[in-house]
Coordinates of C-alpha atoms in Angstrom, one line a residue:
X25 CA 89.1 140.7 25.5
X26 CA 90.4 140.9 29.1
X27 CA 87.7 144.1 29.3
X28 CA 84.7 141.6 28.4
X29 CA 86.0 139.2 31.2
X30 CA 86.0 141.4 33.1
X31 CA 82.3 143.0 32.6
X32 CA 81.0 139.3 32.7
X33 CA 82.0 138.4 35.7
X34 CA 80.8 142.0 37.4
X35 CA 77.5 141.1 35.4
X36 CA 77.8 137.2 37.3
X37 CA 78.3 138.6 41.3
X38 CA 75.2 141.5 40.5
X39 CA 73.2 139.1 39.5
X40 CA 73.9 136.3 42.4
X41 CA 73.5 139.5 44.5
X42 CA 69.7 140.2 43.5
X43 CA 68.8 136.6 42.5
X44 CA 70.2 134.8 46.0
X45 CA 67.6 136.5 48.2
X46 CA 64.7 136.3 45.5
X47 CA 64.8 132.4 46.1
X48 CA 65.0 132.8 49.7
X49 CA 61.4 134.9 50.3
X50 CA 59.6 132.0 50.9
X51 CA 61.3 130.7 54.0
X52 CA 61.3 133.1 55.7
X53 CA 59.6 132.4 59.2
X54 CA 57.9 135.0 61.8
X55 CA 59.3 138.6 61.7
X56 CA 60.4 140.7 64.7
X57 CA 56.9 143.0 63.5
X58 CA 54.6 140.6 65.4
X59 CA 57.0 140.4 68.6
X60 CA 56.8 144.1 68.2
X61 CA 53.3 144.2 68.2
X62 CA 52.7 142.1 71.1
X63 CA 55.4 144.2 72.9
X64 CA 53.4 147.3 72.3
X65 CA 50.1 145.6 73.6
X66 CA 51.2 145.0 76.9
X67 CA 53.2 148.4 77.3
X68 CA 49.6 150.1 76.2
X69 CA 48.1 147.9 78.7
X70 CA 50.4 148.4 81.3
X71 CA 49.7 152.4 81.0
X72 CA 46.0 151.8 81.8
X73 CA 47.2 150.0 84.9
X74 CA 49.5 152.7 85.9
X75 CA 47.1 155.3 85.5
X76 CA 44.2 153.3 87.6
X77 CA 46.6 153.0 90.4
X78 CA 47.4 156.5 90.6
X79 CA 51.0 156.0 89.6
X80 CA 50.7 157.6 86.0
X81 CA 48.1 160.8 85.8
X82 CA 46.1 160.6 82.6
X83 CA 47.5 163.6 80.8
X84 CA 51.4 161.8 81.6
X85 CA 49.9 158.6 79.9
X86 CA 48.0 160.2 77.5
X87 CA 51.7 161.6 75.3
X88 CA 53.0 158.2 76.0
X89 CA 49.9 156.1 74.4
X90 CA 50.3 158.2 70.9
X91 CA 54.0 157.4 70.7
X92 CA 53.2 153.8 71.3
X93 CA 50.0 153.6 69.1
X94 CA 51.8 155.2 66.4
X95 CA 55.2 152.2 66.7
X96 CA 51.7 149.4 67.1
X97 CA 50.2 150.9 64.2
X98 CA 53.5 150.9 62.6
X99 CA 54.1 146.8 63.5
X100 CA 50.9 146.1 62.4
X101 CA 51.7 147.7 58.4
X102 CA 54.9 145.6 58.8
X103 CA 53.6 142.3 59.7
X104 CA 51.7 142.6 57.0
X105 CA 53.4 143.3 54.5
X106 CA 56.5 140.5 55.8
X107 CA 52.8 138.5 55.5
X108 CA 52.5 139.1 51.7
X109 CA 56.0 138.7 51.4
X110 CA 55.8 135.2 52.6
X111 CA 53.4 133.6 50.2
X112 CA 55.1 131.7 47.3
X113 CA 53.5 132.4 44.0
X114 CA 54.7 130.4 40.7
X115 CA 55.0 134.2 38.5
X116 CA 57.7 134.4 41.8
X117 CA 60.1 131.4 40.0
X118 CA 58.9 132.9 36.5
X119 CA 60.3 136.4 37.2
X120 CA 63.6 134.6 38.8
X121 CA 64.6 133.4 35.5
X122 CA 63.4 136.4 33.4
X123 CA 66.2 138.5 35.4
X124 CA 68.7 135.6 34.9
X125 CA 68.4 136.5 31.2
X126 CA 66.7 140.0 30.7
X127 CA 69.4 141.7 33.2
X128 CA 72.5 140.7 31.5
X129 CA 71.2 140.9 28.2
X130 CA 69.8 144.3 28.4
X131 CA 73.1 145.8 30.6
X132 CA 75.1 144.6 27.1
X133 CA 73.0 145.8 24.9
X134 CA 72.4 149.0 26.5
X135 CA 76.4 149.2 26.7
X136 CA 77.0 148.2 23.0
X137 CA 74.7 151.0 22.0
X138 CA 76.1 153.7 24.3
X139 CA 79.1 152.9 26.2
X140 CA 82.8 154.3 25.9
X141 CA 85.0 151.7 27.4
X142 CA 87.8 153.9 25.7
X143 CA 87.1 156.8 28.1
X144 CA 88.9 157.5 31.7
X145 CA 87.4 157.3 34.7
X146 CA 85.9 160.2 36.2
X147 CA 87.2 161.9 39.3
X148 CA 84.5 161.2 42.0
X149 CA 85.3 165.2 43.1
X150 CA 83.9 166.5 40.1
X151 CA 80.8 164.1 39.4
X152 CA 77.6 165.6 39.6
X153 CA 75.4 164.0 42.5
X154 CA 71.6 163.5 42.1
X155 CA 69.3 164.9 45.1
X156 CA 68.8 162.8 47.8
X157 CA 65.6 161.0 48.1
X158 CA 64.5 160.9 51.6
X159 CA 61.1 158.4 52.7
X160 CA 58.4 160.5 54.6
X161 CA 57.4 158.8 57.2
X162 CA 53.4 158.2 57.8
X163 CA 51.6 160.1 60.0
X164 CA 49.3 158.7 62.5
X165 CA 46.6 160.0 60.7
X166 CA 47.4 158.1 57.7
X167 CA 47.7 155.1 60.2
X168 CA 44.3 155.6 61.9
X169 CA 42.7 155.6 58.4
X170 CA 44.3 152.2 57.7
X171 CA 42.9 150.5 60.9
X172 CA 39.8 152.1 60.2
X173 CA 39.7 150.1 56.9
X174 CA 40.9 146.9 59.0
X175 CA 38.0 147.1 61.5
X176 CA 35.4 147.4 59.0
X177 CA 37.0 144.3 57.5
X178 CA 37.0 142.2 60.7
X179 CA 34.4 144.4 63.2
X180 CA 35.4 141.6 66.0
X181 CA 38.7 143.2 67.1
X182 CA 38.8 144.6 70.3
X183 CA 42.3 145.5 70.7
X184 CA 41.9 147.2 67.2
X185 CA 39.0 149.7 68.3
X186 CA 40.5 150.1 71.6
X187 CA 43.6 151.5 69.6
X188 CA 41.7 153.3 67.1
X189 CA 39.7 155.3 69.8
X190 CA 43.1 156.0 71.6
X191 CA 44.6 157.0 68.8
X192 CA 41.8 159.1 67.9
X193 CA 41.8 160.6 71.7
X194 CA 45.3 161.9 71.2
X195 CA 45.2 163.2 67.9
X196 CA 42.5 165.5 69.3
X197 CA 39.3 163.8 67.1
X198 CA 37.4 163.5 70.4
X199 CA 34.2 163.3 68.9
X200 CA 35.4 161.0 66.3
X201 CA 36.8 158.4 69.2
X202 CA 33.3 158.4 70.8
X203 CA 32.6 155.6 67.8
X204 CA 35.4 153.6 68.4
X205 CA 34.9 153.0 72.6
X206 CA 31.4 152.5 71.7
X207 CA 32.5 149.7 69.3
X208 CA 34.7 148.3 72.0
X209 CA 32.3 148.8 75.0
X210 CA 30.3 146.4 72.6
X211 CA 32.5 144.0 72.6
X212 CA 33.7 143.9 76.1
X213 CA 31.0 145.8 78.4
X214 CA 32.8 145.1 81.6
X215 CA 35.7 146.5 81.0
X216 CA 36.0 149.2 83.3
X217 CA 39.1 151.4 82.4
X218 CA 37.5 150.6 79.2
X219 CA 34.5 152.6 80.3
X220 CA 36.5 155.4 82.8
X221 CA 38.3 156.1 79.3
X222 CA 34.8 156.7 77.3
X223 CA 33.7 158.8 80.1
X224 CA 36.5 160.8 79.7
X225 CA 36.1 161.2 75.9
X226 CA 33.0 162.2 76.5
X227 CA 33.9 164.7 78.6
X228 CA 36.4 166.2 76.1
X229 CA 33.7 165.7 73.1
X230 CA 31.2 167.9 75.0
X231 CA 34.2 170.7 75.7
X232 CA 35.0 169.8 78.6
X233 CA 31.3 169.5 80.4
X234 CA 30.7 166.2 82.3
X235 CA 27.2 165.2 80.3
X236 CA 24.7 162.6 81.5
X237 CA 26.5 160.0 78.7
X238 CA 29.6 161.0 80.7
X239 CA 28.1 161.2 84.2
X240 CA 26.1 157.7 83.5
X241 CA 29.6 156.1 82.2
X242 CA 31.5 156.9 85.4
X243 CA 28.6 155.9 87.3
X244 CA 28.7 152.5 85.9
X245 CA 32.6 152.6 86.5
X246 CA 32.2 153.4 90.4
X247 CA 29.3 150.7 90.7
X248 CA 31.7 147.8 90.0
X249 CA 34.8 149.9 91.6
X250 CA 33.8 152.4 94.0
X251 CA 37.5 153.7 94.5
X252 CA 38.3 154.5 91.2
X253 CA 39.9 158.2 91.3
X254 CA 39.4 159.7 87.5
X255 CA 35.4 158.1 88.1
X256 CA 35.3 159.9 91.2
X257 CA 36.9 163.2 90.2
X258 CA 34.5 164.1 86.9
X259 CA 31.7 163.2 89.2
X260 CA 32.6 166.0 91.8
X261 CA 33.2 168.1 88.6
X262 CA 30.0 167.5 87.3
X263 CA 28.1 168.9 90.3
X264 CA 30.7 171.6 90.4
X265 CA 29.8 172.2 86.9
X266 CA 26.1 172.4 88.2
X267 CA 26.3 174.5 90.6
X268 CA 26.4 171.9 93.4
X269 CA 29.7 173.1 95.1
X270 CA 28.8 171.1 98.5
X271 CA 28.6 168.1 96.9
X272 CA 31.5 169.0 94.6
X273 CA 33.4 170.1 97.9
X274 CA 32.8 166.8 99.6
X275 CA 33.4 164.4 96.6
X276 CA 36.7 166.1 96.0
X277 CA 37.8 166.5 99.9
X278 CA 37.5 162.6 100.0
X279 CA 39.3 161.4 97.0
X280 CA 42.3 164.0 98.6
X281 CA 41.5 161.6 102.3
X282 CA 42.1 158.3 99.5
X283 CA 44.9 159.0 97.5
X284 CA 48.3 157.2 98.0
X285 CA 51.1 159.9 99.1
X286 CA 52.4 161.4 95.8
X287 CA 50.0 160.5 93.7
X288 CA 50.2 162.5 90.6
X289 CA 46.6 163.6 90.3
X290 CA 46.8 165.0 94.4
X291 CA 47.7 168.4 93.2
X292 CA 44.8 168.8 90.9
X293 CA 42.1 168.0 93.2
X294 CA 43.4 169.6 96.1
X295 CA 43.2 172.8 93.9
X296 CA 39.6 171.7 93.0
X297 CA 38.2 171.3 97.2
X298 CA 40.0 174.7 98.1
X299 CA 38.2 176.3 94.7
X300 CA 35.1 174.6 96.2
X301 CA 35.8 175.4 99.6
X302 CA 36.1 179.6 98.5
X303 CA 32.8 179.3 96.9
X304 CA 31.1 177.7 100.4
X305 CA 33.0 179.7 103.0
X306 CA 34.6 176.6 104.4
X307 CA 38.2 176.1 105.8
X308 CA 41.1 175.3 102.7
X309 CA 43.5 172.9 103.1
X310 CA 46.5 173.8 105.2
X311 CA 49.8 175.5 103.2
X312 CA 51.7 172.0 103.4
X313 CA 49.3 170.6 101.0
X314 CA 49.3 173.7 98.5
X315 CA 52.5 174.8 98.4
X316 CA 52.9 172.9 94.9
X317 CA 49.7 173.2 94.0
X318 CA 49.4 174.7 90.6
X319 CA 47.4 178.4 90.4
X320 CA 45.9 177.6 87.3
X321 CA 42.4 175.5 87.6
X322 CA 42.2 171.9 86.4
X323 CA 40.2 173.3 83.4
X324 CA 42.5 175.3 82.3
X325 CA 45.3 172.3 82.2
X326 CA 43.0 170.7 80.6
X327 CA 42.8 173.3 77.9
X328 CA 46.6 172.5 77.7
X329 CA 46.5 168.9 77.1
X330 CA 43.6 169.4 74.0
X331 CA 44.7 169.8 71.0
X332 CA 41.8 171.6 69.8
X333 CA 42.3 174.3 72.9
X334 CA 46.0 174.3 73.7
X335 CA 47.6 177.8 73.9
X336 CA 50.5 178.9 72.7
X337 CA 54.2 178.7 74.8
X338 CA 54.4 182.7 74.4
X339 CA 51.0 183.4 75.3
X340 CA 50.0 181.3 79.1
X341 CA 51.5 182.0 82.4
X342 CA 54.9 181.4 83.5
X343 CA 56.3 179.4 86.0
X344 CA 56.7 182.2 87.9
X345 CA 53.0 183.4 87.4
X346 CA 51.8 180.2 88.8
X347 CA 54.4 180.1 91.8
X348 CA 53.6 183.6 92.0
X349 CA 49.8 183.1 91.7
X350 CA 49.9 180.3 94.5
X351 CA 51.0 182.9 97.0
X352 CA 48.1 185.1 96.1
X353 CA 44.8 185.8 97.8
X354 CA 42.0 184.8 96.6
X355 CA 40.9 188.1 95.6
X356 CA 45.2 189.0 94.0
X357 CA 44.9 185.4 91.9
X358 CA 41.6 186.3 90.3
X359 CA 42.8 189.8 89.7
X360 CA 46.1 188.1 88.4
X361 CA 44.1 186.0 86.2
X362 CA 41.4 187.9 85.0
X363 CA 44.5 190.4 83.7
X364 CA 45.7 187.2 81.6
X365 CA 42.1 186.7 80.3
X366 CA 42.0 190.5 79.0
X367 CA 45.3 190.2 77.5
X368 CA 43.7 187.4 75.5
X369 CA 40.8 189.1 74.6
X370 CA 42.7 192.7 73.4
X371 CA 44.8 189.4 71.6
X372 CA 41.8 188.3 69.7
X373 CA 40.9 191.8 68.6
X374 CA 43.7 192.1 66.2
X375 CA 43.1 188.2 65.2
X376 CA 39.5 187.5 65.4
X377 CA 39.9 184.3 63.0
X378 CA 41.8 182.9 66.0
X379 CA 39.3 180.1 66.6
X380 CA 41.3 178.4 69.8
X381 CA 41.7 182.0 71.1
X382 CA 37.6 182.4 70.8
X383 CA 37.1 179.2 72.7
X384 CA 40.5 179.4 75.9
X385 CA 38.3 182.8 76.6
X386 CA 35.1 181.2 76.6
X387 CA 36.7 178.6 79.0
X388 CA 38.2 181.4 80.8
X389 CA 35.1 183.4 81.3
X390 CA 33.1 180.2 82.1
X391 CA 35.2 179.3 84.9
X392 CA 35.3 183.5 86.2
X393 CA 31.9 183.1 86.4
X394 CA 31.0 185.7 84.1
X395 CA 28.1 184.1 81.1
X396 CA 27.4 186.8 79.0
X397 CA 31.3 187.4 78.3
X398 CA 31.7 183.6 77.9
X399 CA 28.2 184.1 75.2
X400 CA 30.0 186.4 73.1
X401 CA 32.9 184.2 73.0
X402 CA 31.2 181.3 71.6
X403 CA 29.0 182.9 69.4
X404 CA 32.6 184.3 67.7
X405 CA 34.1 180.7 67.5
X406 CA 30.6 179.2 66.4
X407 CA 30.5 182.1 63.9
X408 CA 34.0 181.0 62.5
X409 CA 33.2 177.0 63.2
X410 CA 29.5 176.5 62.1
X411 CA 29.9 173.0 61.8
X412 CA 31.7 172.3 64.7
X413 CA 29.4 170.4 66.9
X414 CA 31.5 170.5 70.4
X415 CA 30.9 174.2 70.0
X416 CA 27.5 173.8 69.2
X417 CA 27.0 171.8 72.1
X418 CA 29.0 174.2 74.6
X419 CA 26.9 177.2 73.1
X420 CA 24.0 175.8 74.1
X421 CA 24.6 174.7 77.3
X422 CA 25.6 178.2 78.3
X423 CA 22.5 179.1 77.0
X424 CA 20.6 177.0 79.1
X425 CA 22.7 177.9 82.2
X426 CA 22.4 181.6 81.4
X427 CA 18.0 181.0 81.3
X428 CA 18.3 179.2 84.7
X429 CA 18.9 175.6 83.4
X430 CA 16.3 176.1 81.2
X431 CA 15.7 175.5 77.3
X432 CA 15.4 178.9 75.0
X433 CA 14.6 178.9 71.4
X434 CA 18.4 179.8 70.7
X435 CA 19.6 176.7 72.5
X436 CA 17.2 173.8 71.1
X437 CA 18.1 175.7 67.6
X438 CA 21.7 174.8 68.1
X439 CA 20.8 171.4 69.5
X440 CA 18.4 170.7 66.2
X441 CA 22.1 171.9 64.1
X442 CA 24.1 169.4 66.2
X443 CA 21.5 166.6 65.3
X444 CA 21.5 167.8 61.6
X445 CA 25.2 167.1 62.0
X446 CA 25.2 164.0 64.3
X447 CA 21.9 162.8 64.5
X448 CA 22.8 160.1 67.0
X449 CA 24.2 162.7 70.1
X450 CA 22.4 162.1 73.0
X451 CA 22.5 165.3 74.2
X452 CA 20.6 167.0 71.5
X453 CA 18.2 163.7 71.2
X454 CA 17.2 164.3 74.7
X455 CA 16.9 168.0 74.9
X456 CA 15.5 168.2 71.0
X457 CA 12.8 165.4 72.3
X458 CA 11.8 167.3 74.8
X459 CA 11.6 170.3 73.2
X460 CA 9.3 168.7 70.5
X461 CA 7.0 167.1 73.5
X462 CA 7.0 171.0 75.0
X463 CA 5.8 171.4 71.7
X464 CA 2.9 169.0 71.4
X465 CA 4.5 166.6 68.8
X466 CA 4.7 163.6 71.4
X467 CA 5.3 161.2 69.0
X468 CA 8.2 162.4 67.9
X469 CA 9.9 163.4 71.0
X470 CA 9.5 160.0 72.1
X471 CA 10.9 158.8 68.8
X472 CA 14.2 161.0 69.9
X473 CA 14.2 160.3 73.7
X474 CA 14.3 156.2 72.7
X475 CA 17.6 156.6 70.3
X476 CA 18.9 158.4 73.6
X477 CA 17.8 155.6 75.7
X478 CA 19.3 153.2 73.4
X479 CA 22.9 154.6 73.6
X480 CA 22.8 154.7 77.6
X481 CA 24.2 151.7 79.5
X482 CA 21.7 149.4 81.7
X483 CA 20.8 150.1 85.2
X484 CA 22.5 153.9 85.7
X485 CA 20.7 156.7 87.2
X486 CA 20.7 158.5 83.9
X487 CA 18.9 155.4 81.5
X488 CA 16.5 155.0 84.2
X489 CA 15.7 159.0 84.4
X490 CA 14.9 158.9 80.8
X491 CA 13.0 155.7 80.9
X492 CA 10.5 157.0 83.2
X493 CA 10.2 160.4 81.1
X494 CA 8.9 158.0 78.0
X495 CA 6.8 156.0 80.0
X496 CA 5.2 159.2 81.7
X497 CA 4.4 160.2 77.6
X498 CA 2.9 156.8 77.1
X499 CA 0.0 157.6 79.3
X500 CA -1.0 160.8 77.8

């Protein structure tokens, strides 16, 4: 009898212990997952600020916006499920009861059946313990394909693109952010970190080539603030990248004359004017500014920061290469580095399916100056990649570059593959439509070239270049 007593009032305390909080859901009020969220926000926003003043250097703000996009994204599940949570339903009250009665019931049932209250305890030593169950934590990329599904249910929200396109940045889906700022740039057009930040993206998308979408973007960035450093810097880049290097030379030599002391970016760009300054025959910057000065060129720490080209610890320079390196000639540090590069290449021998190895030498070669190495390169990663449409899009550029800026057959072949992929790139719309005008078929070049114009903003150099081309085929 005393044993009964005993498992009643055990079976009374479990049951105030589940029951108690079940009548309690509904009052709950506000949840620490939307100050969380807001929290989050401003630290995101904050970061853009950081970096526009000079304080924070993109690739520094870059690891610190996926750890706090992935705690938003995290806030965001949270709230709502606390959300669900908080709606009282009457099956809520009917369920309440049922495990007043089904609980106790069933546990004495279940006992009278099967247990043996005649039985000693068991030592807890010799018990046999069940396998932990440890939660897996979501990914990010299981996150970004929940606010993908939250967008297309409410198109409207800004911060939500912004995030997505940020998140989609640091995972390494460049060309799958492009999308998202285009969504946001919709939605706020003035926003010009906004726009410095799809300008950048578009950058990476293209493999790191400054393309007139890119070009055009910072354009429209410096127009409203002429100052703006990152603006500035893949503007010099892009006429570096065209062979411009007094321009390049120049642009770079005067964001170095407008950067706050100890700016982060300072090293980077003072590598960039004395680069430039080798290729014109003009004087370098003094040793006081270098002396920190990383040997490696900003493309290559670019490479470092993609995820789609970043090299292994084992296989880059030292710290000692680079200080090493930065002591160098100019002659010694291309030798230095052009012994890395065929390291790499006798590397990619014995792994040819190495498809980041393929594209760091094409980088490599592109920035030695040597083309038909950097070819060969690209073919090999297209050949292992044939639907990768940065590739594509690198591949023919360099065959463009190789023809003297010019379009071969080769080239508008892989720009016809990248629109069979992505028939909305505006690079292969512009270069395809002219191609097909070349061609005779004016109609349908200027079909292409007005889906390109389309996708440029108002007013830049670039919308205003291809406007005049379509209106120059109206009048033949």
């Amino acid at each position: 009898m005393i044993f009964w007593i005993i498992v009643i009032a055990l079976l009374g305390l479990g049951l105030c212990a589940v029951l108690i909080p079940l009548t309690k859901l509904n009052e709950v009020s506000g949840n620490s997952a939307d100050y969380d969220r807001e929290v989050y926000k401003a630290q995101l926003a904050e970061l853009d600020r950081d970096v526009l003043s000079g304080a924070l250097s993109e690739s520094e703000a870059q690891a610190s916006r996926t750890e706090i996009a992935r705690r938003l994204l995290i806030a965001d599940r949270s709230s709502n499920e606390i959300e669900m949570q908080k709606r009282p339903t009457q099956s809520g009250r009917a369920i309440i009861i049922a495990t007043a009665i089904l609980i106790p019931a069933v546990a004495l049932g279940f006992y009278g059946l099967h247990g043996r209250p005649e039985l000693p305890g068991q030592p807890f030593a010799s018990r046999e313990l069940a396998p932990q169950q440890t939660a897996q934590p979501g990914n990010i990329g299981t996150m970004v394909q929940r606010l993908s599904r939250q967008l297309e249910a409410n198109p409207e929200n800004l911060e939500g693109w912004i995030l997505l396109a940020r998140s989609l940045l640091a995972l390494g889906q460049h060309q799958k952010a492009l999308p998202a700022f285009e969504k946001a740039l919709g939605l706020d057009a003035g926003n010009i970190q906004l726009r410095s930040s799809y300008g950048e993206a578009l950058f990476l998308a293209a493999g790191q080539v400054v393309t007139p979408a890119a070009r055009a973007a910072f354009q429209a960035v410096l127009e409203k603030t002429p100052k703006e450093p990152r603006a500035r810097y893949y503007l010099a880049l892009a006429d570096s990248q065209a062979g411009k290097f007094k321009e390049a030379h120049a642009a770079f030599k005067s964001i170095v004359a407008d950067a706050p002391a100890g700016a982060p970016y300072l090293p980077t760009i003072i590598a960039q004017t004395n680069r430039m300054a080798e290729k014109i025959g003009a004087p370098v910057l003094p040793p006081s500014f270098t002396k920190t000065t990383p040997a490696l060129t900003p493309e290559t720490a670019q490479n470092q920061q993609s995820a789609n080209t970043r090299p292994a610890p084992s296989r880059g320079p030292t710290a000692e290469d680079m200080r090493a390196a930065a002591k160098m000639s100019s002659s010694d540090r291309n030798q230095m580095i052009e012994g890395m590069v065929k390291r790499l290449a006798d590397r990619l021998i014995d792994q040819p399916n190495d498809l980041k190895g393929w594209m760091r030498l094409a980088n490599a070669y592109r920035v030695l100056g040597k083309p038909a190495k950097q070819m060969k390169a690209l073919e090999k990663a297209k050949e292992l990649a044939p639907k990768n449409i940065e590739i594509l899009l690198l591949y023919g550029r360099t065959l463009r570059a190789a023809a003297g800026n010019r379009q071969t057959s080769k080239s508008i072949a892989a720009m016809r593959r990248v629109l069979d992929l992505d028939p909305t790139n505006l690079e292969a719309l512009v270069l395809v439509g002219r191609a097909e005008v070349n061609q005779g078929q004016i109609n349908a070049g200027k079909t292409l070239m007005k889906k390109a114009l389309d996708q440029l903003p108002p007013g830049t150099a670039e919308r205003k270049k291809i406007q005049n081309e379509i209106n120059s085929l109206s009048k033949q």
